[in-house]
Coordinates of C-alpha atoms in Angstrom, one line a residue:
M10 CA 143.4 14.1 120.8
S11 CA 143.1 14.6 124.5
G12 CA 141.7 18.1 123.8
V13 CA 139.0 16.7 121.6
I14 CA 138.1 14.1 124.3
K15 CA 138.1 16.8 126.9
S16 CA 135.7 18.9 124.8
I17 CA 133.4 16.0 124.2
L18 CA 133.3 15.1 127.9
T19 CA 132.7 18.7 128.8
F20 CA 129.8 18.9 126.3
I21 CA 128.2 15.7 127.8
F22 CA 128.6 17.1 131.3
I23 CA 126.8 20.4 130.4
V24 CA 124.0 18.4 128.7
E25 CA 123.6 16.3 131.8
F26 CA 123.6 19.4 134.0
I27 CA 120.8 20.9 131.9
I28 CA 118.8 17.7 131.9
G29 CA 119.2 17.4 135.7
N30 CA 117.9 20.9 136.3
L31 CA 115.0 20.6 133.9
G32 CA 114.0 17.0 135.0
N33 CA 114.1 17.5 138.7
G34 CA 112.6 21.0 138.4
F35 CA 109.8 19.6 136.3
I36 CA 109.0 16.9 139.0
A37 CA 109.0 19.5 141.8
L38 CA 106.9 21.9 139.7
V39 CA 104.2 19.4 138.7
N40 CA 103.8 18.1 142.2
C41 CA 103.7 21.6 143.7
I42 CA 101.0 22.7 141.1
N43 CA 98.9 19.7 141.9
W44 CA 99.4 20.4 145.6
V45 CA 98.1 23.9 145.2
K46 CA 95.1 22.9 143.1
R47 CA 94.0 20.0 145.3
R48 CA 95.2 21.4 148.6
K49 CA 96.6 18.0 149.5
I50 CA 99.5 15.9 148.4
A51 CA 100.1 12.1 148.6
L52 CA 103.0 10.8 150.5
A53 CA 104.7 9.4 147.4
D54 CA 104.4 12.8 145.8
Q55 CA 105.9 14.4 148.9
I56 CA 108.9 12.1 148.7
L57 CA 109.2 12.7 145.0
T58 CA 109.2 16.4 145.5
A59 CA 111.8 16.3 148.3
L60 CA 113.9 13.9 146.2
A61 CA 113.7 16.3 143.2
I62 CA 114.8 19.3 145.3
S63 CA 117.7 17.4 146.9
R64 CA 118.8 16.1 143.4
T65 CA 118.7 19.7 142.1
G66 CA 121.0 20.7 144.9
L67 CA 123.2 17.8 144.1
V68 CA 123.3 18.7 140.4
W69 CA 124.5 22.2 141.2
L70 CA 127.0 21.0 143.8
I71 CA 128.6 18.7 141.2
F72 CA 128.6 21.6 138.7
V73 CA 130.3 23.9 141.1
S74 CA 132.8 21.2 142.0
W75 CA 133.7 20.8 138.3
Y76 CA 133.7 24.5 137.6
V77 CA 135.9 25.5 140.5
S78 CA 138.2 22.5 140.2
V79 CA 138.9 23.1 136.5
L80 CA 139.1 26.9 136.5
H81 CA 140.1 27.8 140.1
P82 CA 141.7 24.8 141.8
A83 CA 143.6 26.8 144.3
L84 CA 140.4 28.4 145.7
F85 CA 138.7 25.0 145.8
L86 CA 141.4 23.5 148.0
T87 CA 141.6 26.2 150.7
E88 CA 140.6 24.9 154.1
K89 CA 137.4 27.0 154.3
M90 CA 136.2 26.0 150.9
L91 CA 137.2 22.4 151.3
R92 CA 135.3 22.1 154.6
M93 CA 132.2 23.8 153.3
F94 CA 132.1 21.8 150.1
I95 CA 132.6 18.4 151.8
N96 CA 129.9 19.1 154.5
T97 CA 127.5 20.4 151.9
W98 CA 128.1 17.4 149.7
V99 CA 127.5 15.0 152.7
V100 CA 124.2 16.7 153.6
T101 CA 122.9 16.9 150.0
N102 CA 123.9 13.4 149.1
H103 CA 122.4 12.0 152.4
F104 CA 119.0 13.4 151.6
S105 CA 119.2 12.5 148.0
V106 CA 120.0 8.8 148.8
W107 CA 117.6 8.4 151.7
F108 CA 114.7 10.0 149.9
A109 CA 115.3 7.5 147.1
A110 CA 115.4 4.6 149.6
S111 CA 112.3 5.9 151.3
L112 CA 110.5 6.0 147.9
S113 CA 111.5 2.5 147.1
T114 CA 110.3 1.4 150.6
F115 CA 107.0 3.1 150.2
Y116 CA 106.4 1.4 146.8
F117 CA 107.5 -1.9 148.3
F118 CA 104.9 -1.8 151.0
K119 CA 102.2 -0.5 148.7
I120 CA 102.7 -3.1 145.9
A121 CA 104.3 -6.2 147.4
N122 CA 102.1 -9.0 148.8
F123 CA 103.2 -11.1 151.7
S124 CA 101.2 -12.7 154.5
N125 CA 103.8 -11.9 157.2
S126 CA 102.2 -10.1 160.2
I127 CA 105.0 -7.6 160.5
F128 CA 104.8 -6.8 156.8
L129 CA 101.0 -6.4 157.0
Y130 CA 101.3 -4.1 160.0
L131 CA 103.9 -1.9 158.3
K132 CA 101.8 -1.9 155.1
W133 CA 98.9 -0.6 157.1
K134 CA 101.1 2.0 158.8
V135 CA 103.3 2.7 155.8
K136 CA 103.2 6.5 156.1
K137 CA 104.3 6.5 159.7
A138 CA 107.0 3.9 159.0
V139 CA 108.5 6.0 156.2
L140 CA 108.4 9.2 158.4
V141 CA 110.1 7.4 161.3
L142 CA 112.7 6.0 158.8
L143 CA 113.5 9.5 157.6
L144 CA 113.7 10.8 161.2
V145 CA 116.1 8.0 162.2
T146 CA 118.4 8.9 159.3
L147 CA 119.0 12.3 160.8
V148 CA 121.0 10.6 163.6
L149 CA 123.1 8.9 160.9
L150 CA 123.6 12.3 159.2
F151 CA 124.9 14.0 162.3
L152 CA 127.2 11.1 163.1
N153 CA 128.5 11.0 159.5
I154 CA 129.2 14.8 159.6
A155 CA 131.0 14.5 163.0
L156 CA 133.3 11.7 161.8
I157 CA 134.1 13.4 158.6
N158 CA 135.1 16.6 160.3
V159 CA 137.3 14.6 162.6
H160 CA 139.1 13.3 159.4
I161 CA 139.3 16.9 158.0
N162 CA 140.8 18.3 161.2
A163 CA 143.3 15.5 161.4
R164 CA 144.4 16.0 157.8
I165 CA 144.6 19.8 158.2
N166 CA 146.7 19.4 161.3
E167 CA 149.1 17.1 159.3
D168 CA 149.4 19.8 156.6
S169 CA 149.6 22.7 159.1
G170 CA 152.8 23.8 157.5
N171 CA 150.8 24.9 154.4
R172 CA 147.8 27.2 154.4
T173 CA 146.4 25.5 151.4
C174 CA 146.5 22.0 149.9
S175 CA 148.1 21.2 146.6
S176 CA 146.0 22.4 143.7
G177 CA 145.9 19.2 141.7
P178 CA 142.8 17.0 141.6
N179 CA 145.2 14.1 142.4
N180 CA 146.1 15.6 145.8
F181 CA 142.5 16.4 146.4
A182 CA 141.5 12.8 145.7
Q183 CA 144.1 11.6 148.2
F184 CA 143.0 14.2 150.8
S185 CA 139.3 13.2 150.5
S186 CA 139.8 9.4 150.5
P187 CA 139.1 9.0 154.3
V188 CA 136.0 11.2 153.8
L189 CA 134.8 9.0 150.9
L190 CA 135.4 5.8 152.9
T191 CA 133.5 7.1 155.9
S192 CA 130.6 8.3 153.7
T193 CA 130.5 5.1 151.8
V194 CA 129.9 3.1 155.0
F195 CA 126.9 5.3 155.9
F196 CA 125.5 5.3 152.3
L197 CA 125.7 1.6 152.1
I198 CA 122.7 1.5 154.5
P199 CA 120.2 3.1 152.1
F200 CA 121.7 1.3 149.2
T201 CA 121.2 -2.0 151.0
L202 CA 117.7 -1.0 151.9
S203 CA 116.9 -0.3 148.3
L204 CA 118.5 -3.5 147.2
A205 CA 116.4 -5.5 149.8
N206 CA 113.3 -3.8 148.4
F207 CA 114.3 -4.8 144.9
L208 CA 114.9 -8.4 145.9
L209 CA 111.7 -8.7 147.9
L210 CA 109.6 -7.1 145.1
T211 CA 111.1 -9.5 142.7
F212 CA 110.2 -12.4 145.0
S213 CA 106.7 -11.0 145.4
L214 CA 106.3 -10.7 141.6
W215 CA 107.5 -14.3 141.2
K216 CA 104.9 -15.5 143.8
H217 CA 102.2 -13.5 142.1
V218 CA 103.0 -14.8 138.6
K219 CA 103.2 -18.4 140.0
K220 CA 99.8 -17.9 141.6
M221 CA 98.2 -16.5 138.5
H222 CA 98.9 -19.8 136.7
H223 CA 96.2 -21.3 138.9
T224 CA 93.7 -18.5 138.7
V225 CA 91.8 -16.8 135.9
K226 CA 94.1 -15.3 133.4
G227 CA 94.2 -11.5 133.4
S228 CA 92.9 -10.9 136.9
G229 CA 96.3 -9.9 138.1
D230 CA 97.6 -7.8 135.2
A231 CA 97.5 -4.6 137.1
S232 CA 99.5 -6.0 140.0
T233 CA 102.1 -7.5 137.6
K234 CA 102.5 -4.3 135.8
A235 CA 102.9 -2.4 139.0
H236 CA 105.5 -4.8 140.3
R237 CA 107.5 -4.6 137.1
K238 CA 107.4 -0.8 136.8
V239 CA 108.6 -0.3 140.4
I240 CA 111.3 -3.0 139.9
Q241 CA 112.6 -1.2 136.8
I242 CA 112.7 2.1 138.7
V243 CA 114.5 0.6 141.7
I244 CA 117.1 -1.4 139.7
T245 CA 117.8 1.6 137.5
S246 CA 118.3 3.8 140.6
L247 CA 120.7 1.2 142.1
L248 CA 122.7 1.0 138.9
L249 CA 123.0 4.8 138.6
Y250 CA 124.0 5.1 142.3
A251 CA 126.6 2.4 141.9
I252 CA 128.1 4.4 139.0
F253 CA 127.9 7.5 141.1
S254 CA 129.8 5.8 143.9
V255 CA 132.5 4.3 141.7
S256 CA 133.1 7.7 140.1
F257 CA 134.4 9.0 143.4
F258 CA 136.8 6.2 143.9
L259 CA 138.1 6.0 140.3
P260 CA 140.5 8.9 140.8
L261 CA 142.0 7.1 143.8
W262 CA 142.6 4.0 141.8
I263 CA 144.2 5.7 138.7
S264 CA 145.4 8.9 140.3
E265 CA 148.6 9.0 138.2
L266 CA 146.5 9.7 135.1
L267 CA 145.0 12.9 136.4
E268 CA 147.6 15.3 135.1
E269 CA 145.5 16.4 132.2
N270 CA 142.2 16.3 134.1
L271 CA 140.7 13.8 131.6
I272 CA 139.9 11.2 134.3
F273 CA 138.6 14.0 136.6
I274 CA 136.2 15.3 133.9
F275 CA 135.2 11.7 133.0
C276 CA 134.4 11.0 136.7
Q277 CA 132.3 14.2 136.8
V278 CA 130.3 13.0 133.8
L279 CA 129.6 9.7 135.6
T280 CA 128.7 11.6 138.8
M281 CA 126.3 13.9 137.0
S282 CA 124.6 10.9 135.3
Y283 CA 123.1 9.9 138.7
P284 CA 120.9 12.9 139.6
S285 CA 120.2 13.7 136.0
G286 CA 119.4 10.2 134.7
Q287 CA 117.2 9.2 137.6
S288 CA 115.0 12.3 137.1
C289 CA 114.2 10.9 133.6
V290 CA 113.6 7.5 135.0
L291 CA 111.1 8.9 137.6
I292 CA 109.3 10.9 135.0
L293 CA 108.9 8.0 132.6
G294 CA 107.9 5.6 135.4
N295 CA 105.3 7.8 137.0
K296 CA 102.0 8.0 135.0
K297 CA 101.1 11.5 136.2
L298 CA 104.5 13.0 135.5
R299 CA 104.7 11.2 132.2
Q300 CA 101.4 12.6 131.1
A301 CA 102.4 16.1 132.2
F302 CA 105.7 15.8 130.4
L303 CA 103.9 14.6 127.1
S304 CA 101.5 17.5 127.4
V305 CA 104.3 20.1 127.5
P306 CA 105.0 20.1 123.7
R307 CA 101.2 20.5 123.0
W308 CA 101.0 23.3 125.6
L309 CA 104.0 25.1 124.0
T310 CA 102.4 24.7 120.5
C311 CA 99.1 26.1 121.7
R312 CA 100.9 29.0 123.4
F313 CA 102.9 29.7 120.2
K314 CA 99.8 29.6 118.0
D315 CA 97.8 31.7 120.3
G316 CA 100.5 34.2 120.8
E317 CA 101.7 34.6 117.2
P318 CA 98.4 35.7 115.6
S319 CA 97.6 38.0 118.5
G320 CA 101.0 39.7 117.9
H321 CA 100.2 40.1 114.2
R322 CA 96.8 41.5 115.0
E323 CA 98.3 44.1 117.4
F324 CA 100.8 45.0 114.7
R325 CA 98.1 45.5 112.1
E326 CA 95.9 47.4 114.4
S327 CA 98.7 49.8 115.4
S328 CA 99.7 50.3 111.8

């Protein structure tokens, strides 16, 4: 029975891996093509492209983690490999989370309506505000990496009698627990920022709907739809990231069940759902990306119809 469950989880993981690559690659490709055609790109599309690239890196990092941990656990737990993986994971996840938080911040200032003077100033200077926010996060990244390497060095010094750590995922989970706790503290900042954007957008929508009861019906439909669309994107991203975070701590809570790797693979499936699932959410929530995605089957059909007859004609002419 455990073998069947393991096979099912592995199949789901591979499907998520494929969706994550295709979805994030599609977002980056569409925005890059539009950038080349128009020779300019909006700030929201810049953030979306950077987010898609960082999520692609995260998808591959999770896949490599799963592949090496399952097939070559001893290699994964050498000091060099462990240090490289953890630092790469911190950098990739940092940009992935902060680009998502920056995107929600951009949408918040563009869509929300408040009369506060600070809000109106930031709304007017939203591009500079988002860029400054991203620059400030670099300081947090360097601090996070420094603290994590302190934890790694301390643990390696404790295990100096062995050149490698134990090869089981249980021991790796115990080894990485200080790293996870440190990273969680830093990643709570963008999560809190996105949560604040969600709550403020919800409040802005409530004010807008309340105001519409006293005005002409239908004049604010566009604003209401924009509010709801962004709120759906932000809340979905928050839920996926919450699942992503829990998946890292789950092995620590039930580490005694990791002997057959079922919990490990299950956690990898949960982890992969974050970068893969949100790519689908972003495509469906963005009008331009959604239209481009819906045009793909039509484009493939036209290419197939145009290509097939030409091949037959060439065959007939050659014969």
